[in-house]
Structure formats: C-alpha cells, structure tokens
Amino acid sequence: MTYCVAVRVTDGLVLLSDTRTNAGIDNISRFAKMFTWEVSGERAIGMLCSGNLSITQGVITRLNKAIEKSADDPEIETVLNAESIYRIAELVGEAMQAQQDRYRESIQAGGAGADAMILVAGQRAGGRHRLFMVYSAGNFVEATDDTPYFQIGEHKYGKPILDRVLRIDMPLEQVVKAVCVSMDSTLHSNLSVGMPLDLAVMRADSFAFQTRERIEADDPRFIAISREWGERLRAAFRTLPGMTAAP
C-alpha cells in the first residue's frame, strides 16, 4: 500500500507521498511515488501514484518516452507541450488505459490486483493551477473549491484532519502542516505506509516547485510536528466534557 495526498488551494498546490511498497511482510521496498516536470516560466506538473507498481511505472515510462521522442518530432504531444493541465490528465488517462489493456488480464491471472490511481497537479502559463485524480479505467475527476484535496492509497487514517481544517483560502504553509499531520496519523496506524516522504509545493502562477524535497525519518521538523500533534491531542482529550453514565 501507499499514502499520497495532494491539495489545491487559492495560493497553490501541495503534494506529499510516502515511499513504501508492500508485497507481503517479508517483501517491503522503497520506491518513489512522486514525479515532477518543469518548463521554466511556462509550466510545472506533479504526479502521485498508488496501486499496482508495474502499471504506474509503465504509465510514467510512457510519458517520459514521449518527451524523449518529441526532441526529434515536435509534433508528438507530451506533458511538456500539451495545451492545458486538463489535456495532461487526458494523456495520463490514455497511458493508464493502454497499460491496463496490455497487462490487466495477465496480472489478475497471477492473483494480483491491477488497479492503480494517479493524481495529476500543475499549472501552465495562461491557465489556472488544477488537480485531477485519474482512475484505472483512464477516466478522471477534478478537485473543486468544495473538495480541494484528493487522497490515494491508505487514506482513511489521514482523512479526518483534512476534512476538519482544509479550506480553499488556507495559506500554503498551513496546508503543508495539514498534510504532514495527515501523513503522521497514517504512519502511526498502518505499517504499509512508511518513511521517507516526498514533498512538493508550488505557489500559484510561479510555474515552478519552490519545494521539492525528501523528508527522512530523522527530520527534526517532521518529528516536532508529530510530537506536538500527539501531545496536544492528549491534552485536548483530557479537557473534553464527560458523558453522563447511563442509568
């Protein structure tokens, strides 16, 4: 399993993912699930992946191969020249569909699941920053002001904090804290999600990721957030009004 979360607020985009893959208790590995592309001053795109690793790696490989081929043939459409972030989501959906058509039957015949999901976030010059969730079938939905975030993977433990605190007008610095608390809650409750983490932050209309970093298990900032969140939750719990016992 995995846990990835992406948020679109007025100020920009925040993406966070873990790096653990789990194919059984004796087969745990580390793989990046975040991928980014930039064209200076023109566009920045980030993607987060969950589900069958061979499917998602195949999708990313298809996207990167198209970019390589476009160096010789500029007519080839890629994530670096597509006319909009919506069109980029379509390209991801098309690549997902191609991978599923080619491998789904054989993967399932071997007893494994072929489902996969990819979050697509970014902005290009002349358009607004957008966030999409692409499903296994290649179809997708877009985040809205009412629901400004998407989660994929083992999402249930990190959802309550996001539902309570995220707002479309929240500053990016606060969004980063929110997704870190969401991830921390998931790390505490599910062993299939693990450090290190990948974080990317893009301010609206900058067309670049101001933050693109890996957060290791000994990162003092993340440790401080985890510790403070736990202590304050316990303190808040102690001050809650009691329930009158039933007669």
mmCIF file of N, CA and C in Angstrom, residues 65-179:
data_model
loop_
_atom_site.group_PDB
_atom_site.id
_atom_site.type_symbol
_atom_site.label_atom_id
_atom_site.label_comp_id
_atom_site.label_asym_id
_atom_site.label_seq_id
_atom_site.Cartn_x
_atom_site.Cartn_y
_atom_site.Cartn_z
ATOM 1 N N LYS A 65 8.951 8.615 -22.290
ATOM 2 C CA LYS A 65 9.380 8.234 -23.639
ATOM 3 C C LYS A 65 8.822 9.188 -24.682
ATOM 4 N N ALA A 66 7.594 9.646 -24.483
ATOM 5 C CA ALA A 66 7.005 10.622 -25.404
ATOM 6 C C ALA A 66 7.817 11.908 -25.398
ATOM 7 N N ILE A 67 8.272 12.319 -24.211
ATOM 8 C CA ILE A 67 9.098 13.524 -24.116
ATOM 9 C C ILE A 67 10.403 13.325 -24.888
ATOM 10 N N GLU A 68 11.039 12.153 -24.741
ATOM 11 C CA GLU A 68 12.286 11.872 -25.453
ATOM 12 C C GLU A 68 12.077 11.909 -26.971
ATOM 13 N N LYS A 69 10.987 11.296 -27.429
ATOM 14 C CA LYS A 69 10.725 11.244 -28.869
ATOM 15 C C LYS A 69 10.400 12.622 -29.430
ATOM 16 N N SER A 70 9.808 13.476 -28.605
ATOM 17 C CA SER A 70 9.420 14.807 -29.082
ATOM 18 C C SER A 70 10.626 15.683 -29.395
ATOM 19 N N ALA A 71 11.811 15.299 -28.880
ATOM 20 C CA ALA A 71 13.021 16.047 -29.208
ATOM 21 C C ALA A 71 13.331 15.959 -30.701
ATOM 22 N N ASP A 72 12.971 14.826 -31.328
ATOM 23 C CA ASP A 72 13.174 14.649 -32.764
ATOM 24 C C ASP A 72 11.923 14.973 -33.569
ATOM 25 N N ASP A 73 10.762 14.857 -32.917
ATOM 26 C CA ASP A 73 9.497 15.122 -33.605
ATOM 27 C C ASP A 73 8.618 15.991 -32.722
ATOM 28 N N PRO A 74 8.678 17.308 -32.888
ATOM 29 C CA PRO A 74 7.911 18.217 -32.029
ATOM 30 C C PRO A 74 6.401 18.084 -32.166
ATOM 31 N N GLU A 75 5.942 17.313 -33.137
ATOM 32 C CA GLU A 75 4.505 17.097 -33.294
ATOM 33 C C GLU A 75 3.956 16.113 -32.259
ATOM 34 N N ILE A 76 4.857 15.364 -31.596
ATOM 35 C CA ILE A 76 4.415 14.414 -30.577
ATOM 36 C C ILE A 76 3.940 15.178 -29.349
ATOM 37 N N GLU A 77 2.752 14.857 -28.898
ATOM 38 C CA GLU A 77 2.168 15.550 -27.750
ATOM 39 C C GLU A 77 2.689 14.930 -26.458
ATOM 40 N N THR A 78 3.102 15.775 -25.518
ATOM 41 C CA THR A 78 3.651 15.314 -24.248
ATOM 42 C C THR A 78 3.124 16.179 -23.116
ATOM 43 N N VAL A 79 3.488 15.801 -21.898
ATOM 44 C CA VAL A 79 3.083 16.612 -20.746
ATOM 45 C C VAL A 79 3.785 17.966 -20.759
ATOM 46 N N LEU A 80 4.858 18.099 -21.539
ATOM 47 C CA LEU A 80 5.604 19.357 -21.597
ATOM 48 C C LEU A 80 5.120 20.304 -22.688
ATOM 49 N N ASN A 81 4.238 19.831 -23.576
ATOM 50 C CA ASN A 81 3.721 20.735 -24.609
ATOM 51 C C ASN A 81 2.208 20.693 -24.757
ATOM 52 N N ALA A 82 1.524 19.879 -23.959
ATOM 53 C CA ALA A 82 0.057 19.806 -24.028
ATOM 54 C C ALA A 82 -0.542 21.172 -23.716
ATOM 55 N N GLU A 83 -1.705 21.442 -24.292
ATOM 56 C CA GLU A 83 -2.270 22.791 -24.231
ATOM 57 C C GLU A 83 -2.841 23.175 -22.873
ATOM 58 N N SER A 84 -3.066 22.199 -21.990
ATOM 59 C CA SER A 84 -3.659 22.501 -20.689
ATOM 60 C C SER A 84 -3.369 21.362 -19.712
ATOM 61 N N ILE A 85 -3.563 21.646 -18.427
ATOM 62 C CA ILE A 85 -3.424 20.595 -17.420
ATOM 63 C C ILE A 85 -4.525 19.556 -17.606
ATOM 64 N N TYR A 86 -5.699 20.002 -18.064
ATOM 65 C CA TYR A 86 -6.777 19.045 -18.372
ATOM 66 C C TYR A 86 -6.306 18.053 -19.433
ATOM 67 N N ARG A 87 -5.647 18.554 -20.473
ATOM 68 C CA ARG A 87 -5.163 17.666 -21.528
ATOM 69 C C ARG A 87 -4.085 16.728 -20.996
ATOM 70 N N ILE A 88 -3.256 17.216 -20.070
ATOM 71 C CA ILE A 88 -2.252 16.348 -19.455
ATOM 72 C C ILE A 88 -2.931 15.210 -18.698
ATOM 73 N N ALA A 89 -4.018 15.511 -17.974
ATOM 74 C CA ALA A 89 -4.777 14.457 -17.298
ATOM 75 C C ALA A 89 -5.301 13.439 -18.312
ATOM 76 N N GLU A 90 -5.728 13.929 -19.481
ATOM 77 C CA GLU A 90 -6.175 13.008 -20.531
ATOM 78 C C GLU A 90 -5.026 12.126 -21.013
ATOM 79 N N LEU A 91 -3.840 12.699 -21.183
ATOM 80 C CA LEU A 91 -2.686 11.905 -21.613
ATOM 81 C C LEU A 91 -2.352 10.826 -20.591
ATOM 82 N N VAL A 92 -2.432 11.180 -19.316
ATOM 83 C CA VAL A 92 -2.201 10.184 -18.266
ATOM 84 C C VAL A 92 -3.264 9.099 -18.328
ATOM 85 N N GLY A 93 -4.520 9.514 -18.520
ATOM 86 C CA GLY A 93 -5.604 8.536 -18.634
ATOM 87 C C GLY A 93 -5.420 7.603 -19.814
ATOM 88 N N GLU A 94 -4.960 8.143 -20.933
ATOM 89 C CA GLU A 94 -4.718 7.318 -22.117
ATOM 90 C C GLU A 94 -3.581 6.327 -21.872
ATOM 91 N N ALA A 95 -2.528 6.779 -21.208
ATOM 92 C CA ALA A 95 -1.413 5.881 -20.891
ATOM 93 C C ALA A 95 -1.849 4.811 -19.889
ATOM 94 N N MET A 96 -2.671 5.201 -18.928
ATOM 95 C CA MET A 96 -3.201 4.240 -17.956
ATOM 96 C C MET A 96 -4.043 3.183 -18.662
ATOM 97 N N GLN A 97 -4.908 3.628 -19.548
ATOM 98 C CA GLN A 97 -5.769 2.695 -20.285
ATOM 99 C C GLN A 97 -4.942 1.727 -21.119
ATOM 100 N N ALA A 98 -3.885 2.224 -21.757
ATOM 101 C CA ALA A 98 -3.023 1.363 -22.579
ATOM 102 C C ALA A 98 -2.335 0.313 -21.718
ATOM 103 N N GLN A 99 -1.844 0.707 -20.546
ATOM 104 C CA GLN A 99 -1.199 -0.246 -19.642
ATOM 105 C C GLN A 99 -2.190 -1.297 -19.143
ATOM 106 N N GLN A 100 -3.377 -0.856 -18.796
ATOM 107 C CA GLN A 100 -4.400 -1.791 -18.314
ATOM 108 C C GLN A 100 -4.814 -2.767 -19.409
ATOM 109 N N ASP A 101 -4.993 -2.261 -20.622
ATOM 110 C CA ASP A 101 -5.381 -3.132 -21.737
ATOM 111 C C ASP A 101 -4.313 -4.187 -22.014
ATOM 112 N N ARG A 102 -3.053 -3.820 -21.836
ATOM 113 C CA ARG A 102 -1.961 -4.731 -22.170
ATOM 114 C C ARG A 102 -1.688 -5.752 -21.073
ATOM 115 N N TYR A 103 -1.815 -5.343 -19.800
ATOM 116 C CA TYR A 103 -1.326 -6.203 -18.722
ATOM 117 C C TYR A 103 -2.377 -6.661 -17.711
ATOM 118 N N ARG A 104 -3.551 -6.044 -17.689
ATOM 119 C CA ARG A 104 -4.505 -6.323 -16.617
ATOM 120 C C ARG A 104 -4.872 -7.804 -16.528
ATOM 121 N N GLU A 105 -5.202 -8.413 -17.658
ATOM 122 C CA GLU A 105 -5.653 -9.805 -17.649
ATOM 123 C C GLU A 105 -4.570 -10.731 -17.103
ATOM 124 N N SER A 106 -3.327 -10.552 -17.545
ATOM 125 C CA SER A 106 -2.256 -11.436 -17.083
ATOM 126 C C SER A 106 -1.909 -11.168 -15.619
ATOM 127 N N ILE A 107 -1.984 -9.913 -15.185
ATOM 128 C CA ILE A 107 -1.711 -9.596 -13.777
ATOM 129 C C ILE A 107 -2.740 -10.265 -12.875
ATOM 130 N N GLN A 108 -3.992 -10.156 -13.261
ATOM 131 C CA GLN A 108 -5.055 -10.751 -12.452
ATOM 132 C C GLN A 108 -5.007 -12.275 -12.506
ATOM 133 N N ALA A 109 -4.583 -12.820 -13.633
ATOM 134 C CA ALA A 109 -4.460 -14.270 -13.735
ATOM 135 C C ALA A 109 -3.415 -14.793 -12.763
ATOM 136 N N GLY A 110 -2.429 -13.966 -12.449
ATOM 137 C CA GLY A 110 -1.406 -14.345 -11.492
ATOM 138 C C GLY A 110 -1.801 -14.111 -10.053
ATOM 139 N N GLY A 111 -3.022 -13.644 -9.841
ATOM 140 C CA GLY A 111 -3.528 -13.461 -8.487
ATOM 141 C C GLY A 111 -3.282 -12.097 -7.881
ATOM 142 N N ALA A 112 -2.773 -11.173 -8.658
ATOM 143 C CA ALA A 112 -2.507 -9.821 -8.147
ATOM 144 C C ALA A 112 -3.551 -8.846 -8.659
ATOM 145 N N GLY A 113 -3.637 -7.697 -8.015
ATOM 146 C CA GLY A 113 -4.561 -6.656 -8.453
ATOM 147 C C GLY A 113 -3.871 -5.709 -9.410
ATOM 148 N N ALA A 114 -4.602 -5.257 -10.417
ATOM 149 C CA ALA A 114 -4.029 -4.356 -11.419
ATOM 150 C C ALA A 114 -4.506 -2.918 -11.250
ATOM 151 N N ASP A 115 -5.353 -2.656 -10.269
ATOM 152 C CA ASP A 115 -5.873 -1.305 -10.100
ATOM 153 C C ASP A 115 -4.760 -0.326 -9.746
ATOM 154 N N ALA A 116 -4.889 0.882 -10.231
ATOM 155 C CA ALA A 116 -3.906 1.931 -9.962
ATOM 156 C C ALA A 116 -4.596 3.281 -10.086
ATOM 157 N N MET A 117 -4.046 4.281 -9.417
ATOM 158 C CA MET A 117 -4.572 5.640 -9.494
ATOM 159 C C MET A 117 -3.399 6.618 -9.525
ATOM 160 N N ILE A 118 -3.618 7.731 -10.210
ATOM 161 C CA ILE A 118 -2.582 8.764 -10.303
ATOM 162 C C ILE A 118 -3.213 10.134 -10.085
ATOM 163 N N LEU A 119 -2.613 10.920 -9.208
ATOM 164 C CA LEU A 119 -3.010 12.313 -9.019
ATOM 165 C C LEU A 119 -2.156 13.184 -9.921
ATOM 166 N N VAL A 120 -2.798 14.069 -10.656
ATOM 167 C CA VAL A 120 -2.119 14.968 -11.589
ATOM 168 C C VAL A 120 -2.382 16.397 -11.145
ATOM 169 N N ALA A 121 -1.318 17.135 -10.855
ATOM 170 C CA ALA A 121 -1.460 18.516 -10.393
ATOM 171 C C ALA A 121 -0.481 19.396 -11.146
ATOM 172 N N GLY A 122 -0.861 20.641 -11.380
ATOM 173 C CA GLY A 122 0.082 21.538 -12.034
ATOM 174 C C GLY A 122 -0.572 22.785 -12.580
ATOM 175 N N GLN A 123 0.235 23.565 -13.277
ATOM 176 C CA GLN A 123 -0.232 24.800 -13.898
ATOM 177 C C GLN A 123 0.650 25.117 -15.087
ATOM 178 N N ARG A 124 0.031 25.658 -16.135
ATOM 179 C CA ARG A 124 0.783 26.154 -17.291
ATOM 180 C C ARG A 124 0.426 27.618 -17.497
ATOM 181 N N ALA A 125 1.320 28.337 -18.172
ATOM 182 C CA ALA A 125 1.084 29.751 -18.428
ATOM 183 C C ALA A 125 -0.220 29.938 -19.201
ATOM 184 N N GLY A 126 -1.024 30.871 -18.750
ATOM 185 C CA GLY A 126 -2.308 31.130 -19.387
ATOM 186 C C GLY A 126 -3.460 30.364 -18.786
ATOM 187 N N GLY A 127 -3.171 29.463 -17.845
ATOM 188 C CA GLY A 127 -4.233 28.690 -17.194
ATOM 189 C C GLY A 127 -4.082 28.734 -15.688
ATOM 190 N N ARG A 128 -5.069 28.214 -14.990
ATOM 191 C CA ARG A 128 -5.021 28.186 -13.530
ATOM 192 C C ARG A 128 -4.423 26.865 -13.053
ATOM 193 N N HIS A 129 -4.008 26.829 -11.811
ATOM 194 C CA HIS A 129 -3.486 25.580 -11.248
ATOM 195 C C HIS A 129 -4.660 24.637 -10.974
ATOM 196 N N ARG A 130 -4.456 23.352 -11.286
ATOM 197 C CA ARG A 130 -5.543 22.375 -11.237
ATOM 198 C C ARG A 130 -5.047 21.064 -10.653
ATOM 199 N N LEU A 131 -5.997 20.257 -10.207
ATOM 200 C CA LEU A 131 -5.691 18.961 -9.587
ATOM 201 C C LEU A 131 -6.716 17.936 -10.049
ATOM 202 N N PHE A 132 -6.231 16.785 -10.556
ATOM 203 C CA PHE A 132 -7.091 15.721 -11.067
ATOM 204 C C PHE A 132 -6.716 14.388 -10.427
ATOM 205 N N MET A 133 -7.696 13.497 -10.344
ATOM 206 C CA MET A 133 -7.469 12.121 -9.926
ATOM 207 C C MET A 133 -7.856 11.206 -11.078
ATOM 208 N N VAL A 134 -6.860 10.451 -11.576
ATOM 209 C CA VAL A 134 -7.047 9.551 -12.718
ATOM 210 C C VAL A 134 -7.226 8.128 -12.198
ATOM 211 N N TYR A 135 -8.299 7.475 -12.645
ATOM 212 C CA TYR A 135 -8.621 6.120 -12.200
ATOM 213 C C TYR A 135 -8.018 5.072 -13.135
ATOM 214 N N SER A 136 -8.167 3.806 -12.736
ATOM 215 C CA SER A 136 -7.603 2.697 -13.516
ATOM 216 C C SER A 136 -8.138 2.645 -14.940
ATOM 217 N N ALA A 137 -9.411 3.018 -15.119
ATOM 218 C CA ALA A 137 -10.014 2.955 -16.452
ATOM 219 C C ALA A 137 -9.554 4.096 -17.353
ATOM 220 N N GLY A 138 -8.846 5.073 -16.783
ATOM 221 C CA GLY A 138 -8.379 6.208 -17.563
ATOM 222 C C GLY A 138 -9.248 7.444 -17.428
ATOM 223 N N ASN A 139 -10.420 7.293 -16.815
ATOM 224 C CA ASN A 139 -11.273 8.451 -16.566
ATOM 225 C C ASN A 139 -10.754 9.220 -15.358
ATOM 226 N N PHE A 140 -11.234 10.445 -15.161
ATOM 227 C CA PHE A 140 -10.708 11.246 -14.063
ATOM 228 C C PHE A 140 -11.724 12.278 -13.583
ATOM 229 N N VAL A 141 -11.469 12.800 -12.386
ATOM 230 C CA VAL A 141 -12.282 13.862 -11.804
ATOM 231 C C VAL A 141 -11.351 14.977 -11.352
ATOM 232 N N GLU A 142 -11.916 16.183 -11.173
ATOM 233 C CA GLU A 142 -11.114 17.343 -10.795
ATOM 234 C C GLU A 142 -11.500 17.829 -9.407
ATOM 235 N N ALA A 143 -10.504 18.263 -8.641
ATOM 236 C CA ALA A 143 -10.752 18.854 -7.335
ATOM 237 C C ALA A 143 -11.471 20.189 -7.502
ATOM 238 N N THR A 144 -12.318 20.524 -6.535
ATOM 239 C CA THR A 144 -13.105 21.752 -6.586
ATOM 240 C C THR A 144 -12.856 22.576 -5.325
ATOM 241 N N ASP A 145 -13.432 23.779 -5.280
ATOM 242 C CA ASP A 145 -13.306 24.604 -4.083
ATOM 243 C C ASP A 145 -13.957 23.935 -2.881
ATOM 244 N N ASP A 146 -15.006 23.159 -3.107
ATOM 245 C CA ASP A 146 -15.681 22.465 -2.005
ATOM 246 C C ASP A 146 -14.878 21.266 -1.520
ATOM 247 N N THR A 147 -14.189 20.597 -2.426
ATOM 248 C CA THR A 147 -13.332 19.456 -2.078
ATOM 249 C C THR A 147 -11.963 19.709 -2.684
ATOM 250 N N PRO A 148 -11.093 20.433 -1.954
ATOM 251 C CA PRO A 148 -9.831 20.886 -2.548
ATOM 252 C C PRO A 148 -8.692 19.881 -2.479
ATOM 253 N N TYR A 149 -8.972 18.649 -2.085
ATOM 254 C CA TYR A 149 -7.875 17.693 -1.968
ATOM 255 C C TYR A 149 -8.308 16.317 -2.451
ATOM 256 N N PHE A 150 -7.295 15.521 -2.833
ATOM 257 C CA PHE A 150 -7.504 14.116 -3.176
ATOM 258 C C PHE A 150 -6.488 13.280 -2.396
ATOM 259 N N GLN A 151 -6.910 12.073 -2.022
ATOM 260 C CA GLN A 151 -6.029 11.088 -1.402
ATOM 261 C C GLN A 151 -6.099 9.800 -2.205
ATOM 262 N N ILE A 152 -4.990 9.082 -2.283
ATOM 263 C CA ILE A 152 -4.984 7.759 -2.883
ATOM 264 C C ILE A 152 -4.168 6.830 -1.986
ATOM 265 N N GLY A 153 -4.461 5.550 -2.077
ATOM 266 C CA GLY A 153 -3.789 4.582 -1.223
ATOM 267 C C GLY A 153 -4.513 4.425 0.098
ATOM 268 N N GLU A 154 -3.761 4.265 1.168
ATOM 269 C CA GLU A 154 -4.314 4.021 2.504
ATOM 270 C C GLU A 154 -4.719 5.356 3.121
ATOM 271 N N HIS A 155 -5.877 5.853 2.712
ATOM 272 C CA HIS A 155 -6.239 7.230 3.001
ATOM 273 C C HIS A 155 -7.080 7.451 4.253
ATOM 274 N N LYS A 156 -7.676 6.401 4.805
ATOM 275 C CA LYS A 156 -8.712 6.623 5.817
ATOM 276 C C LYS A 156 -8.188 7.224 7.113
ATOM 277 N N TYR A 157 -6.952 6.914 7.492
ATOM 278 C CA TYR A 157 -6.426 7.422 8.758
ATOM 279 C C TYR A 157 -6.082 8.906 8.677
ATOM 280 N N GLY A 158 -5.722 9.375 7.502
ATOM 281 C CA GLY A 158 -5.332 10.770 7.353
ATOM 282 C C GLY A 158 -6.432 11.686 6.878
ATOM 283 N N LYS A 159 -7.638 11.152 6.685
ATOM 284 C CA LYS A 159 -8.725 11.970 6.142
ATOM 285 C C LYS A 159 -9.375 12.906 7.163
ATOM 286 N N PRO A 160 -9.613 12.478 8.413
ATOM 287 C CA PRO A 160 -10.357 13.346 9.342
ATOM 288 C C PRO A 160 -9.732 14.719 9.547
ATOM 289 N N ILE A 161 -8.409 14.788 9.682
ATOM 290 C CA ILE A 161 -7.774 16.085 9.906
ATOM 291 C C ILE A 161 -7.961 16.988 8.696
ATOM 292 N N LEU A 162 -7.881 16.435 7.499
ATOM 293 C CA LEU A 162 -8.050 17.246 6.298
ATOM 294 C C LEU A 162 -9.471 17.783 6.201
ATOM 295 N N ASP A 163 -10.450 16.941 6.508
ATOM 296 C CA ASP A 163 -11.842 17.380 6.460
ATOM 297 C C ASP A 163 -12.117 18.500 7.454
ATOM 298 N N ARG A 164 -11.431 18.467 8.581
ATOM 299 C CA ARG A 164 -11.683 19.459 9.632
ATOM 300 C C ARG A 164 -10.972 20.792 9.381
ATOM 301 N N VAL A 165 -9.775 20.774 8.798
ATOM 302 C CA VAL A 165 -9.000 22.015 8.763
ATOM 303 C C VAL A 165 -8.825 22.636 7.380
ATOM 304 N N LEU A 166 -8.857 21.841 6.301
ATOM 305 C CA LEU A 166 -8.550 22.410 4.992
ATOM 306 C C LEU A 166 -9.646 23.357 4.511
ATOM 307 N N ARG A 167 -9.225 24.505 4.001
ATOM 308 C CA ARG A 167 -10.106 25.483 3.389
ATOM 309 C C ARG A 167 -9.424 26.001 2.133
ATOM 310 N N ILE A 168 -10.203 26.423 1.160
ATOM 311 C CA ILE A 168 -9.650 26.833 -0.121
ATOM 312 C C ILE A 168 -8.749 28.060 0.019
ATOM 313 N N ASP A 169 -8.977 28.879 1.074
ATOM 314 C CA ASP A 169 -8.177 30.087 1.262
ATOM 315 C C ASP A 169 -7.044 29.893 2.270
ATOM 316 N N MET A 170 -6.740 28.658 2.630
ATOM 317 C CA MET A 170 -5.683 28.391 3.603
ATOM 318 C C MET A 170 -4.307 28.676 2.991
ATOM 319 N N PRO A 171 -3.411 29.367 3.708
ATOM 320 C CA PRO A 171 -2.052 29.616 3.200
ATOM 321 C C PRO A 171 -1.293 28.311 2.990
ATOM 322 N N LEU A 172 -0.377 28.320 2.032
ATOM 323 C CA LEU A 172 0.361 27.103 1.699
ATOM 324 C C LEU A 172 1.117 26.541 2.894
ATOM 325 N N GLU A 173 1.686 27.414 3.732
ATOM 326 C CA GLU A 173 2.432 26.941 4.893
ATOM 327 C C GLU A 173 1.547 26.121 5.830
ATOM 328 N N GLN A 174 0.282 26.527 5.965
ATOM 329 C CA GLN A 174 -0.655 25.784 6.798
ATOM 330 C C GLN A 174 -1.083 24.480 6.124
ATOM 331 N N VAL A 175 -1.190 24.504 4.808
ATOM 332 C CA VAL A 175 -1.537 23.279 4.074
ATOM 333 C C VAL A 175 -0.441 22.231 4.261
ATOM 334 N N VAL A 176 0.827 22.665 4.205
ATOM 335 C CA VAL A 176 1.936 21.732 4.409
ATOM 336 C C VAL A 176 1.827 21.080 5.781
ATOM 337 N N LYS A 177 1.523 21.865 6.814
ATOM 338 C CA LYS A 177 1.348 21.294 8.149
ATOM 339 C C LYS A 177 0.199 20.295 8.171
ATOM 340 N N ALA A 178 -0.895 20.636 7.493
ATOM 341 C CA ALA A 178 -2.062 19.753 7.487
ATOM 342 C C ALA A 178 -1.755 18.408 6.848
ATOM 343 N N VAL A 179 -1.058 18.415 5.703
ATOM 344 C CA VAL A 179 -0.765 17.140 5.040
ATOM 345 C C VAL A 179 0.263 16.341 5.842
#
